[in-house]
N, CA and C of each residue as an Amber inpcrd file, in Angstrom:
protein
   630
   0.8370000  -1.1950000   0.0000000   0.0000000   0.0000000   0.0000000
   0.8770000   1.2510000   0.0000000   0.4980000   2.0290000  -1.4830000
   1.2000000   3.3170000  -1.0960000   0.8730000   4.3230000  -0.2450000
   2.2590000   4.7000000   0.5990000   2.1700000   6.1620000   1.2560000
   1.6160000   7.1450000   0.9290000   0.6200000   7.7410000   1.8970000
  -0.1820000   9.5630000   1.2870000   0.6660000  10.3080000   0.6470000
   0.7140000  10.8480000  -0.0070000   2.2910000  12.0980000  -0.0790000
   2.2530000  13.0140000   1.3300000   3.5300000  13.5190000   1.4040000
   3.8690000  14.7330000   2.4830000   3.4420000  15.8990000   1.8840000
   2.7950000  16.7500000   3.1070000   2.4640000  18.4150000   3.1160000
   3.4230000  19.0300000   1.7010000   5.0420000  18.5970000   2.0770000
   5.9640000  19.3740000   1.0840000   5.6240000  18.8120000  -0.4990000
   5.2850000  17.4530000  -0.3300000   5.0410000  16.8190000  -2.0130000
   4.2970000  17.8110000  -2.7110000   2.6480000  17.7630000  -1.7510000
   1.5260000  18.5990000  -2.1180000   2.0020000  19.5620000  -2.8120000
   2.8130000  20.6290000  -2.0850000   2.3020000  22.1640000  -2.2780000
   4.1500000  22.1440000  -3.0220000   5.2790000  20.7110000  -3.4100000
   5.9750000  21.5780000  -4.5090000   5.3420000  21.0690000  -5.5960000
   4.0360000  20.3470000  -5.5600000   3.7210000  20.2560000  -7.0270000
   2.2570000  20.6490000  -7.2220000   2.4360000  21.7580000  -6.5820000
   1.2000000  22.4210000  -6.8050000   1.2840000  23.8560000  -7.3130000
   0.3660000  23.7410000  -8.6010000   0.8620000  24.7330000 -10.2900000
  -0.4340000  25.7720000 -10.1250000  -1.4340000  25.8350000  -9.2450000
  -2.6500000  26.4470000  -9.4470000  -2.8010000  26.9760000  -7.6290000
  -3.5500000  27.5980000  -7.7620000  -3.9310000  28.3220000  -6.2820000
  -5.2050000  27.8850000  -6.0520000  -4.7630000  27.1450000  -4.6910000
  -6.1260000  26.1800000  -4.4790000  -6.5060000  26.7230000  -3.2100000
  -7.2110000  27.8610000  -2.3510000  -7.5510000  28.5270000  -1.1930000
  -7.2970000  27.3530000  -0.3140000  -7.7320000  26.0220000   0.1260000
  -7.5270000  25.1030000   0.7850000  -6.3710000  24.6280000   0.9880000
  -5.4820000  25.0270000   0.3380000  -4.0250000  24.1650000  -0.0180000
  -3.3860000  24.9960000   1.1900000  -4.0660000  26.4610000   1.4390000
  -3.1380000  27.5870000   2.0260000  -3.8950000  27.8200000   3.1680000
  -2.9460000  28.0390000   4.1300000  -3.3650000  28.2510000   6.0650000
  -4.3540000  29.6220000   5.4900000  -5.3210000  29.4540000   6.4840000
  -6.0830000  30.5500000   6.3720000  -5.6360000  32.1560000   6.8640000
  -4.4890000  32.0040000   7.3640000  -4.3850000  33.7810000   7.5100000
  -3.5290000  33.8870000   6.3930000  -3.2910000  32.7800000   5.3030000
  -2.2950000  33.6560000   4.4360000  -3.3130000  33.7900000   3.1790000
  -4.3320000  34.2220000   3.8000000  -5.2320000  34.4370000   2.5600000
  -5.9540000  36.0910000   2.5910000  -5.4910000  36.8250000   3.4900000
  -5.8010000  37.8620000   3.8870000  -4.8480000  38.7840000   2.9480000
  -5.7480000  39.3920000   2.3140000  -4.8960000  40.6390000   1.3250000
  -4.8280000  42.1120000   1.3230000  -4.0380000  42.8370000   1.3320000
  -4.1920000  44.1120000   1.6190000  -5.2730000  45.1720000   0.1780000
  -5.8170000  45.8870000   0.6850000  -6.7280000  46.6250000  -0.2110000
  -6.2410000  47.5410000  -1.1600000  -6.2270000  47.7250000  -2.1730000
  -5.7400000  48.6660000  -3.2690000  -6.6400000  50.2180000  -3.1100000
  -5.6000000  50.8770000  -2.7470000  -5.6590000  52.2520000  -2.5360000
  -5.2140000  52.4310000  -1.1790000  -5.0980000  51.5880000  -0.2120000
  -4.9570000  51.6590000   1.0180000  -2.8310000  51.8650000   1.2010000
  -2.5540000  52.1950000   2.0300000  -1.1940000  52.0220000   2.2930000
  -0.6830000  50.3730000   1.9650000   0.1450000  50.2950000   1.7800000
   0.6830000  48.8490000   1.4770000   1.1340000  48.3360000   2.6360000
   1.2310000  47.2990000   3.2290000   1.9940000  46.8250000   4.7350000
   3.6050000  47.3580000   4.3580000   3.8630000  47.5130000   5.1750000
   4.8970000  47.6810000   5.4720000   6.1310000  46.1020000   5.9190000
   7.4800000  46.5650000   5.7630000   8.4770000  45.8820000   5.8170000
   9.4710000  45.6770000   5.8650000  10.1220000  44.8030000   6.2370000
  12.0320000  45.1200000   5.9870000  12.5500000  43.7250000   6.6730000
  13.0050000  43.2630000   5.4110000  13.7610000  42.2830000   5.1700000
  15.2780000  42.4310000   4.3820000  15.8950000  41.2880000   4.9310000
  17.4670000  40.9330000   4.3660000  17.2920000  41.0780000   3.0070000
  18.6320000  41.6240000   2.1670000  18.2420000  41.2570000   0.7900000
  19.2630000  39.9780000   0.3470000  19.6500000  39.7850000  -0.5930000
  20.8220000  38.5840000  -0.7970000  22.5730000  39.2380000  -0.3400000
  22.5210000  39.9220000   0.2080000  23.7450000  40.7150000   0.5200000
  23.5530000  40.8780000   1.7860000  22.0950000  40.8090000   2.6900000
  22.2430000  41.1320000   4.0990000  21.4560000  42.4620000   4.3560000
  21.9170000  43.3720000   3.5640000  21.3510000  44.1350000   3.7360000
  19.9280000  44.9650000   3.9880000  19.3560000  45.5710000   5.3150000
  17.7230000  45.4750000   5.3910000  17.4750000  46.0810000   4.5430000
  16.3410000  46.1130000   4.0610000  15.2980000  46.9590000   2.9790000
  14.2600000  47.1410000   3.4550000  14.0130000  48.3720000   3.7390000
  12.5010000  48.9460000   4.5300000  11.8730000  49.1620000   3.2810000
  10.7710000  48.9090000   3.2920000   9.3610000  49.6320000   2.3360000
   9.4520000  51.2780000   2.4040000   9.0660000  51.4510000   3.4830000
   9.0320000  53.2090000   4.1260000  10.1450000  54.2640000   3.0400000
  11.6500000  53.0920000   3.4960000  12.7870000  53.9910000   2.8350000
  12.8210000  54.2860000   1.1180000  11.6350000  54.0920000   0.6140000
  11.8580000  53.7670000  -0.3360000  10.3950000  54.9210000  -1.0520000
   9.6520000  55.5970000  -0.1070000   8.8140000  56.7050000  -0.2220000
   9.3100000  57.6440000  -1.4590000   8.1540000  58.0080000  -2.3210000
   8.4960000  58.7380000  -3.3160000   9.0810000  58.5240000  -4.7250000
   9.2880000  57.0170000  -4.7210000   9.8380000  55.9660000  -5.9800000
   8.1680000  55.0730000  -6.0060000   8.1000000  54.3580000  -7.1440000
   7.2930000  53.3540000  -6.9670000   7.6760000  51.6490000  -6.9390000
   7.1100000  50.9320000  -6.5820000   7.8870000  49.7570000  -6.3900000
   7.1100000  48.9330000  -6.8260000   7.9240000  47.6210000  -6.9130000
   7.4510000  46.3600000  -7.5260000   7.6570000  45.5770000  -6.5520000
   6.8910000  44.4610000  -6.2870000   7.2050000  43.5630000  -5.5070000
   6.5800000  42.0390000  -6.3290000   7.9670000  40.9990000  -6.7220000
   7.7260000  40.4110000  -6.9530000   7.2310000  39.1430000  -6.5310000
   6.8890000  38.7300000  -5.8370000   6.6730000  36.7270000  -5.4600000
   7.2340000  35.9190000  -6.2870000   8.1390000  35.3100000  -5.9860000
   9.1930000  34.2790000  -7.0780000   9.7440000  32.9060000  -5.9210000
   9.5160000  31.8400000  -7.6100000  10.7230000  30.3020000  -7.0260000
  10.8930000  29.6300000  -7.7500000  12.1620000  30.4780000  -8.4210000
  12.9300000  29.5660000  -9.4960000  12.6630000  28.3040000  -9.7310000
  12.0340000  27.5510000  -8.3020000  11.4850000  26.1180000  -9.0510000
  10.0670000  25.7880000 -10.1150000   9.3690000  26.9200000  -9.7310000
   8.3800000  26.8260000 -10.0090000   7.7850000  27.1710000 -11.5680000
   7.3480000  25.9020000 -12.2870000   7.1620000  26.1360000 -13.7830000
   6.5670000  27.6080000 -14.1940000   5.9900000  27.7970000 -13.6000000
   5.0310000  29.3740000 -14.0880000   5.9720000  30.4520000 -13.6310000
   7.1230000  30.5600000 -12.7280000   8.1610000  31.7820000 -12.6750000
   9.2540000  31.0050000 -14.4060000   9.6250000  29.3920000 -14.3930000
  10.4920000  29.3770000 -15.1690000   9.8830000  30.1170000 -17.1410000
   8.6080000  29.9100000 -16.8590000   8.2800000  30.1410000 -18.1310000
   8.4400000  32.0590000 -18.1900000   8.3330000  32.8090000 -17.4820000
   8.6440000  34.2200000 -17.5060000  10.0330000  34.6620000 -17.7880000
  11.1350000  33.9990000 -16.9550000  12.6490000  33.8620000 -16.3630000
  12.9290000  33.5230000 -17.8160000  12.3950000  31.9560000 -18.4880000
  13.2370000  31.5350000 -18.9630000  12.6990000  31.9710000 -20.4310000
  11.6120000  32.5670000 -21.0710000  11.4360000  33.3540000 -22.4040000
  11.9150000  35.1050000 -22.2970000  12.3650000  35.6220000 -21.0200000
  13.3460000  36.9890000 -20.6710000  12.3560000  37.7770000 -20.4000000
  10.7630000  37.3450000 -20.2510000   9.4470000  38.2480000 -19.9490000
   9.9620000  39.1470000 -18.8400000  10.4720000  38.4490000 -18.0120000
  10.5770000  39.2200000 -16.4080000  11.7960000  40.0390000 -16.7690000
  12.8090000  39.4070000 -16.9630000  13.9510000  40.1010000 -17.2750000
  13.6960000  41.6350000 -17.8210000  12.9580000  41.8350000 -19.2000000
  12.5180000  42.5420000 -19.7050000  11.7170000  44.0270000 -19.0360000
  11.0870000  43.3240000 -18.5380000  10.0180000  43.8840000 -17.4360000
  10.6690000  44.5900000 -16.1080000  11.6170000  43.9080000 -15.5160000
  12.5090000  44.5110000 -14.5540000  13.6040000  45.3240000 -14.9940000
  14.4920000  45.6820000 -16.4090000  14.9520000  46.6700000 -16.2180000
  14.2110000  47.9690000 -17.1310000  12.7470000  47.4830000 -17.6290000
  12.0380000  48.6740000 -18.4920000  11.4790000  49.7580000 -16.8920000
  11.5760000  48.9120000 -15.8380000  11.0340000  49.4100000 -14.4080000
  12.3610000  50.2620000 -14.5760000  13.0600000  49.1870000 -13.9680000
  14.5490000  50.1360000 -13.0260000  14.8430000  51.1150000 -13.7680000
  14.8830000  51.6310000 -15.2460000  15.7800000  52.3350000 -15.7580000
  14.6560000  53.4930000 -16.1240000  13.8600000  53.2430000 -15.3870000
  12.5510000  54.5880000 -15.2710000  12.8870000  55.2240000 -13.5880000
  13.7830000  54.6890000 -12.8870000  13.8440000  54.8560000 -11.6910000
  12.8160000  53.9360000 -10.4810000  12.0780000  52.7820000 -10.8240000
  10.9070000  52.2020000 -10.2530000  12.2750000  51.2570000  -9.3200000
  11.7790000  50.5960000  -8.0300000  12.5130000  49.7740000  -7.2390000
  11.8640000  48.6720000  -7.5190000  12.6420000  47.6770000  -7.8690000
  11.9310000  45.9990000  -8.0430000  12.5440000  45.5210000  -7.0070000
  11.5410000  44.8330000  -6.4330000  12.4990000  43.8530000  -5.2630000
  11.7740000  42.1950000  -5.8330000  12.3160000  41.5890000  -6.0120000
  12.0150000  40.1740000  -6.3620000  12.0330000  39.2560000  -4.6880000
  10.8960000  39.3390000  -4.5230000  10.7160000  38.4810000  -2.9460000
  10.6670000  36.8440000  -2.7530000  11.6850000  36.0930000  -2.0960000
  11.5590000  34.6300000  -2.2870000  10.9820000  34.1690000  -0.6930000
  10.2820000  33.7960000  -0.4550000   9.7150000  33.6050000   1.0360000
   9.4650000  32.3030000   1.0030000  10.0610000  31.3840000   0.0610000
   9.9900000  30.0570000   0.6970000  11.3410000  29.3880000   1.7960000
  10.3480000  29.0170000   2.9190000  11.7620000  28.4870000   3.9900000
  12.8460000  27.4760000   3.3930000  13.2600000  27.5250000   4.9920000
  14.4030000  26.2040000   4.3900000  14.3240000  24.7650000   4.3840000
  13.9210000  24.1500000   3.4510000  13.5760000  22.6150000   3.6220000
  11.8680000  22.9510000   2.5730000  11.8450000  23.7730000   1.9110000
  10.9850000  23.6990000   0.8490000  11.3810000  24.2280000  -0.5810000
  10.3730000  23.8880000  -1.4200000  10.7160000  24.1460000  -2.9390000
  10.9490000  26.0210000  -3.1470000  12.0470000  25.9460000  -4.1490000
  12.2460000  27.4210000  -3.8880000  12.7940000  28.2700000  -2.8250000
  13.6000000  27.8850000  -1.6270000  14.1460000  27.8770000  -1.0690000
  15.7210000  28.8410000  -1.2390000  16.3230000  30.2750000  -0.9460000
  17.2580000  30.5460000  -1.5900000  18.2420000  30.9900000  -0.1000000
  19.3010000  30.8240000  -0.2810000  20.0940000  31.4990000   0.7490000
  20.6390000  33.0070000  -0.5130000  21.4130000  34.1380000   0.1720000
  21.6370000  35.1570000  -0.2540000  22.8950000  34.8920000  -1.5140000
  23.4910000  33.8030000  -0.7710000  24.5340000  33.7590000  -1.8210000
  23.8650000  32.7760000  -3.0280000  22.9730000  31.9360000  -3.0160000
  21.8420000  31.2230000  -3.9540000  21.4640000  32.5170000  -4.7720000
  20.6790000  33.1660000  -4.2480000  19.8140000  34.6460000  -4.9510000
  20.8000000  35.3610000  -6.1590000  22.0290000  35.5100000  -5.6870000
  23.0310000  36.3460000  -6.4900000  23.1250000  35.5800000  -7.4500000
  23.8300000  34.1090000  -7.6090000  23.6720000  33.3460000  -8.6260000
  22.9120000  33.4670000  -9.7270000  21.6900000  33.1410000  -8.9970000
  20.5210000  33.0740000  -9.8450000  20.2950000  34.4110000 -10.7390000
  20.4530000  35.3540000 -10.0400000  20.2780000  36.6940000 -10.8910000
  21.0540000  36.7170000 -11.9070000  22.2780000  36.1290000 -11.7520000
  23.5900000  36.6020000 -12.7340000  23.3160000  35.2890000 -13.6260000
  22.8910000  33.8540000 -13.2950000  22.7870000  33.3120000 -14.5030000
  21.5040000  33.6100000 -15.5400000  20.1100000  33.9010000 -14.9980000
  19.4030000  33.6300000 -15.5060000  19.0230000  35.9730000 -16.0450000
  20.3610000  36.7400000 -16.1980000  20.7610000  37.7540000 -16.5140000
  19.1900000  38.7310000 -16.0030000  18.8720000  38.5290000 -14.4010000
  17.9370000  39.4080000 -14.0930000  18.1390000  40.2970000 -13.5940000
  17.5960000  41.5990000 -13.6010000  18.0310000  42.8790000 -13.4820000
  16.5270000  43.6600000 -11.9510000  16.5720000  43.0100000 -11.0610000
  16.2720000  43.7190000  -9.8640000  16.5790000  44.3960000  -9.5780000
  16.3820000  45.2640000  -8.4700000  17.2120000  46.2470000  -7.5920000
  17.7510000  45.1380000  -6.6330000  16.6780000  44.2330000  -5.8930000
  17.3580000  43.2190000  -4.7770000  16.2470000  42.1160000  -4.9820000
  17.0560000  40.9640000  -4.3010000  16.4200000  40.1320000  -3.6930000
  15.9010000  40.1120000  -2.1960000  14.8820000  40.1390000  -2.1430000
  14.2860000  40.0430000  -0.5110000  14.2620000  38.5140000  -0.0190000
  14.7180000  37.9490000   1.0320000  14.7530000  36.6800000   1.6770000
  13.5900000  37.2220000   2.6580000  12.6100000  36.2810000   2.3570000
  11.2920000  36.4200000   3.3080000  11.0230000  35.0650000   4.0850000
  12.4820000  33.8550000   4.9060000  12.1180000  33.0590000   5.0300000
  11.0830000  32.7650000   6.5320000  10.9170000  33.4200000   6.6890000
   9.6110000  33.4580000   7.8190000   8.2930000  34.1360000   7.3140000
   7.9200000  34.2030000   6.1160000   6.7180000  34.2270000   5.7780000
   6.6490000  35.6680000   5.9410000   6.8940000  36.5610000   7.1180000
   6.0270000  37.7940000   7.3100000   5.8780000  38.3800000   6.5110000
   6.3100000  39.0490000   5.0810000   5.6530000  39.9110000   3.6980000
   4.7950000  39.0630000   3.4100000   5.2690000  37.7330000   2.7310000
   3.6770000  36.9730000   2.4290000   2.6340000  37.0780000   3.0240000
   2.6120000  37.0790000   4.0390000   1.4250000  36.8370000   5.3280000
   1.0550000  38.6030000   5.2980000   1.5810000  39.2660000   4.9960000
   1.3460000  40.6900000   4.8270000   0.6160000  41.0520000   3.6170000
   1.1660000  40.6830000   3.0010000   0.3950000  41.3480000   1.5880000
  -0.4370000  39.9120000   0.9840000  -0.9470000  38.9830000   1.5240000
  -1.7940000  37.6020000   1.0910000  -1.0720000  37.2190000   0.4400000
   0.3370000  36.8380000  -0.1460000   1.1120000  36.3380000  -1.6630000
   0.1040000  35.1310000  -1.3650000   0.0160000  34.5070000  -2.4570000
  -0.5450000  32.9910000  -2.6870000  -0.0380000  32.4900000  -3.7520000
   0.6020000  32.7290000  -5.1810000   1.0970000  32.4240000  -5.9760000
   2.7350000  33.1060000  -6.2640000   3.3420000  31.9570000  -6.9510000
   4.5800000  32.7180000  -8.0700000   4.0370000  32.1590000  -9.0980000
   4.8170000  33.2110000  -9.9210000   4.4190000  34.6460000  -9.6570000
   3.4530000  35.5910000  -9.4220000   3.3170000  36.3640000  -8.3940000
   2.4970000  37.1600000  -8.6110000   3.3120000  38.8450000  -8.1130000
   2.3270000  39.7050000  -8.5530000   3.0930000  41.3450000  -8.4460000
   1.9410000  42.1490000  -7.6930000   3.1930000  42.9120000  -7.1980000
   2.5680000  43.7870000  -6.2640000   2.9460000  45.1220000  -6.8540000
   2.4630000  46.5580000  -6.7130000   2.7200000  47.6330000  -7.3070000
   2.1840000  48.5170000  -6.7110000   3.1590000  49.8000000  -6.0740000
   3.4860000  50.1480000  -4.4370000   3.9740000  51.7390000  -5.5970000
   2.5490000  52.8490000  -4.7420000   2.5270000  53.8790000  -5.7210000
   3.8170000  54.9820000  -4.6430000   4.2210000  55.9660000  -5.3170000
   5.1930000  56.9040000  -4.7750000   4.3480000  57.1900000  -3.1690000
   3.5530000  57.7600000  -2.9890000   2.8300000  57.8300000  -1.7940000
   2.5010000  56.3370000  -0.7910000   3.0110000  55.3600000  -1.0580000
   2.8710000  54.1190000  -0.6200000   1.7880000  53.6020000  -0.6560000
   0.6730000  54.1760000  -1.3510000  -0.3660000  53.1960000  -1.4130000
  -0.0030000  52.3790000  -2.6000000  -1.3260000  50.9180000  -2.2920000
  -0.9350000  50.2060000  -3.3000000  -1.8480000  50.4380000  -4.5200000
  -1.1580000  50.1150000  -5.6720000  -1.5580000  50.2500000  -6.9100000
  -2.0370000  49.4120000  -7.9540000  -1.5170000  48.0520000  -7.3260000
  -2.1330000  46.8130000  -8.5790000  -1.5590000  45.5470000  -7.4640000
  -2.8130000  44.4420000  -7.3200000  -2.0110000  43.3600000  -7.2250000
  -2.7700000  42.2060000  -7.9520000  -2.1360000  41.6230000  -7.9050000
  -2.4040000  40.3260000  -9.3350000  -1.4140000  39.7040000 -10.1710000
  -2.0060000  39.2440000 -11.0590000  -1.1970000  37.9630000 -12.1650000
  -0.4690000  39.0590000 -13.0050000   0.5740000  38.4430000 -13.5060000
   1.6070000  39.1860000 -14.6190000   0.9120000  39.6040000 -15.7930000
   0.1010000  38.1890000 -15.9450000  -0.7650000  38.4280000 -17.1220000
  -1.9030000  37.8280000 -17.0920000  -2.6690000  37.5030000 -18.6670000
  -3.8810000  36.6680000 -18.5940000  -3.8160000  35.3680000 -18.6830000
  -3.2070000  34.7600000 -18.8820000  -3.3300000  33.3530000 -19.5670000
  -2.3290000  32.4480000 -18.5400000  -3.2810000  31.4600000 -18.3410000
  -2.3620000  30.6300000 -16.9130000  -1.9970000  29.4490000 -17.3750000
  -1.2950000  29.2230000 -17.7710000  -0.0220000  28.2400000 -18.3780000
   0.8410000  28.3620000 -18.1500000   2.0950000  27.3920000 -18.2780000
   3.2260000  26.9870000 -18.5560000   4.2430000  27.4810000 -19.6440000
   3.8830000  27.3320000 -21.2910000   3.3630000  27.4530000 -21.9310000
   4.5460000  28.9550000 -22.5620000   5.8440000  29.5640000 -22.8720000
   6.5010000  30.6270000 -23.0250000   5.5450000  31.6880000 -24.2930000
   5.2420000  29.9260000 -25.2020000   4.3730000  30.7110000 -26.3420000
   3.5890000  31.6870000 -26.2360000   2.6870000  31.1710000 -24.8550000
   1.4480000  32.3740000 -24.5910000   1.6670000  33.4910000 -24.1150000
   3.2420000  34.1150000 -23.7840000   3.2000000  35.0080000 -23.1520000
   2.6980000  36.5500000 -24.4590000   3.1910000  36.3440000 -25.4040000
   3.1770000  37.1610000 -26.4120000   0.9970000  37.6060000 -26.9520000
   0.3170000  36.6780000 -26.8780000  -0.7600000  36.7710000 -26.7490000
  -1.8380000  36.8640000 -25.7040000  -1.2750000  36.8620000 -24.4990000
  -1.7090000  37.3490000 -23.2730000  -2.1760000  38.7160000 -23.2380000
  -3.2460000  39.2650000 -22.4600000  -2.9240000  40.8500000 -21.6450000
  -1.8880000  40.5300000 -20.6720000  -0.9990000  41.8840000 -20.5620000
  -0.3200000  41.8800000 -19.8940000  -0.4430000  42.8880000 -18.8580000
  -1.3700000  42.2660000 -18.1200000  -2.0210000  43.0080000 -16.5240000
  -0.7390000  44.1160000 -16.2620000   0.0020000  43.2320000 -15.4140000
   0.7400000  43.8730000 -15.0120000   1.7490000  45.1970000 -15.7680000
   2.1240000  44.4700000 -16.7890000   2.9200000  45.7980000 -17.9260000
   2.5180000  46.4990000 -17.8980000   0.9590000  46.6400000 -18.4800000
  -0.0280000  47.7830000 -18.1590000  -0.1810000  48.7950000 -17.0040000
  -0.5240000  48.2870000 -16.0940000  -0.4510000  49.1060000 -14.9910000
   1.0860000  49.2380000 -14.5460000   1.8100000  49.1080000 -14.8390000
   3.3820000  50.1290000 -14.6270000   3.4030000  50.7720000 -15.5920000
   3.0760000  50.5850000 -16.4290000   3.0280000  51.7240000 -17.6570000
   2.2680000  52.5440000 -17.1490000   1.1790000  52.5150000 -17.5150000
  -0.0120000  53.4200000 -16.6770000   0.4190000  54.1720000 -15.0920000
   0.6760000  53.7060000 -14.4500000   1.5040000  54.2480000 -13.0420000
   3.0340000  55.4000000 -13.6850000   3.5810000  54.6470000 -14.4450000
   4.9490000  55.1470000 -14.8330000   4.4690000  56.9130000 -15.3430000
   3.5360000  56.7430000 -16.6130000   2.6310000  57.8070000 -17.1560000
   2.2780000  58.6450000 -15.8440000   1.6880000  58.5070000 -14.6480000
   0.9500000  59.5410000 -13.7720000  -0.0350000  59.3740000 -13.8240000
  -0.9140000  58.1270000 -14.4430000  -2.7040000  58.0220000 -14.7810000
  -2.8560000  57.0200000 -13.8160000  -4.5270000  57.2330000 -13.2990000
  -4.6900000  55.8620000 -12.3530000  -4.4810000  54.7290000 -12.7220000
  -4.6810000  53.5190000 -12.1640000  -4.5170000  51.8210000 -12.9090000
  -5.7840000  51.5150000 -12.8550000  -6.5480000  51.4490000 -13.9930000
  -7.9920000  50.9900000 -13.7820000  -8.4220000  49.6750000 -13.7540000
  -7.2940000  48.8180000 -13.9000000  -7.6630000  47.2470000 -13.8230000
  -6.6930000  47.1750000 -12.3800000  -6.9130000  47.3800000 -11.2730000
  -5.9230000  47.2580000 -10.2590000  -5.8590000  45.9290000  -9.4550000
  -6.8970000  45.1550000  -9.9560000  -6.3980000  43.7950000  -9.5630000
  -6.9930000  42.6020000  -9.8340000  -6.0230000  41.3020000 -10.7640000
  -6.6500000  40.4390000 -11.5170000  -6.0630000  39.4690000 -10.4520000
  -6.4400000  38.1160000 -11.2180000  -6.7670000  36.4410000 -10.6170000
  -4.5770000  36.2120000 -10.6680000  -4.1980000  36.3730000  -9.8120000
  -3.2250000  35.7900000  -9.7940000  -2.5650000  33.7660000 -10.2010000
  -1.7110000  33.8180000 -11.2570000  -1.6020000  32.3420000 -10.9150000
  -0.4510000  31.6300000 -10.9570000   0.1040000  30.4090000 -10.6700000
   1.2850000  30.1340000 -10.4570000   1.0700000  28.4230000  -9.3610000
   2.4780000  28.4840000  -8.8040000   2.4690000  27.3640000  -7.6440000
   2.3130000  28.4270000  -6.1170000   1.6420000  27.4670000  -5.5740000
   1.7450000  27.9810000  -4.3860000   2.3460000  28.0580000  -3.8200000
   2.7680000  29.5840000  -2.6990000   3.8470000  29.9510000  -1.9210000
   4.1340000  29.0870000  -1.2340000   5.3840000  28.6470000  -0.2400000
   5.2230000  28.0360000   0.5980000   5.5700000  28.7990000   2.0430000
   4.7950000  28.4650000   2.9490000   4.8850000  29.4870000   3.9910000
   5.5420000  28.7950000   4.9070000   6.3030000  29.2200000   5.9020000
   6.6870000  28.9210000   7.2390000   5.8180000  28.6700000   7.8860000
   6.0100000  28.0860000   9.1470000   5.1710000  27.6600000  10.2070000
   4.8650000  29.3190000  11.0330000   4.2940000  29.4480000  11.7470000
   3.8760000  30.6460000  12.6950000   4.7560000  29.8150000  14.1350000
């Protein structure tokens, strides 16, 4: 008789956001227009990164895990890549957030994070190590990828899926809406974001214990 799978089997091979899959306070999301939670975490260098310090720029906040098919299909057709230095070189702060602990899928230590940036040629401002959950559990993450978009005044501005189409799949990125592009464009411009928040999708985060 085969063994159930383990909690960790479940949720590293889990490609869709299933509300049940996820502890119930990490389903709590912050409201668009409202201030964004606040934060400050290590980046892959150590260094803290407050939200606050960062007043008067707009920001990105990514949810990412390199393991996960729906970040590799962004990473690995240069979508994100693309996307993170059309931000940075407008002056926008990307922080690419990895909040899975240690002993789960996606999992990065600081000197892991640097790697990864330099092989797979991504252009962040930082990596945030969130391995105790608290940003996730702050802002509801439930998927990678998903984006967050954090206006000069710190309210938030968009949260949701990168795009429309929830696949695997590199082909589809080109025929997708691209939620998110949009509203940094639109933000970048000075105009409100009138789609400020779609169906996020991806694998599910994995959270720390409380």
């Amino acid at each position: 008789m085969s063994k159930p799978p383990t909690r960790r089997k479940v949720l590293a091979g889990t490609t869709a956001v299933v509300s049940t899959c996820l502890p119930r306070w990490a389903l709590a999301a912050p409201v668009i227009g409202a201030p964004a939670p606040e934060f400050s975490l290590p980046d892959q260098d150590g260094a803290v990164r407050r939200l606050a310090e960062q007043r008067g720029k707009l920001v990105v906040l990514e949810w990412t895990n390199h393991e996960c098919p729906y970040v590799r299909k962004h990473y690995g057709s240069g979508n994100m890549q693309a996307l993170q230095r059309e931000a940075t070189q407008q002056g926008v702060v990307w922080f690419s957030v990895a909040s899975s602990p240690e002993g789960e899928q996606g999992h990065v230590t600081g000197r892991q994070a640097k790697t990864l940036t330099v092989q797979r040629e991504a252009a962040p401002t930082a990596v945030l190590l969130d391995h105790r959950s608290q940003a996730a559990r702050a802002y509801g993450a439930t998927t990678t990828p998903q984006m967050f978009l954090i206006g000069t005044d710190g309210t938030l501005l968009y949260m949701g899926g990168i795009d429309s189409i929830r696949s695997t799949r590199q082909e589809d990125i080109e025929r997708a809406q691209p939620f998110f592009r949009d509203a940094l464009r639109t933000a970048l411009a000075g105009r409100p974001v009138e789609r400020a928040s779609t169906p996020p999708y991806g694998c599910a985060v994995k959270y720390a214990p409380i």
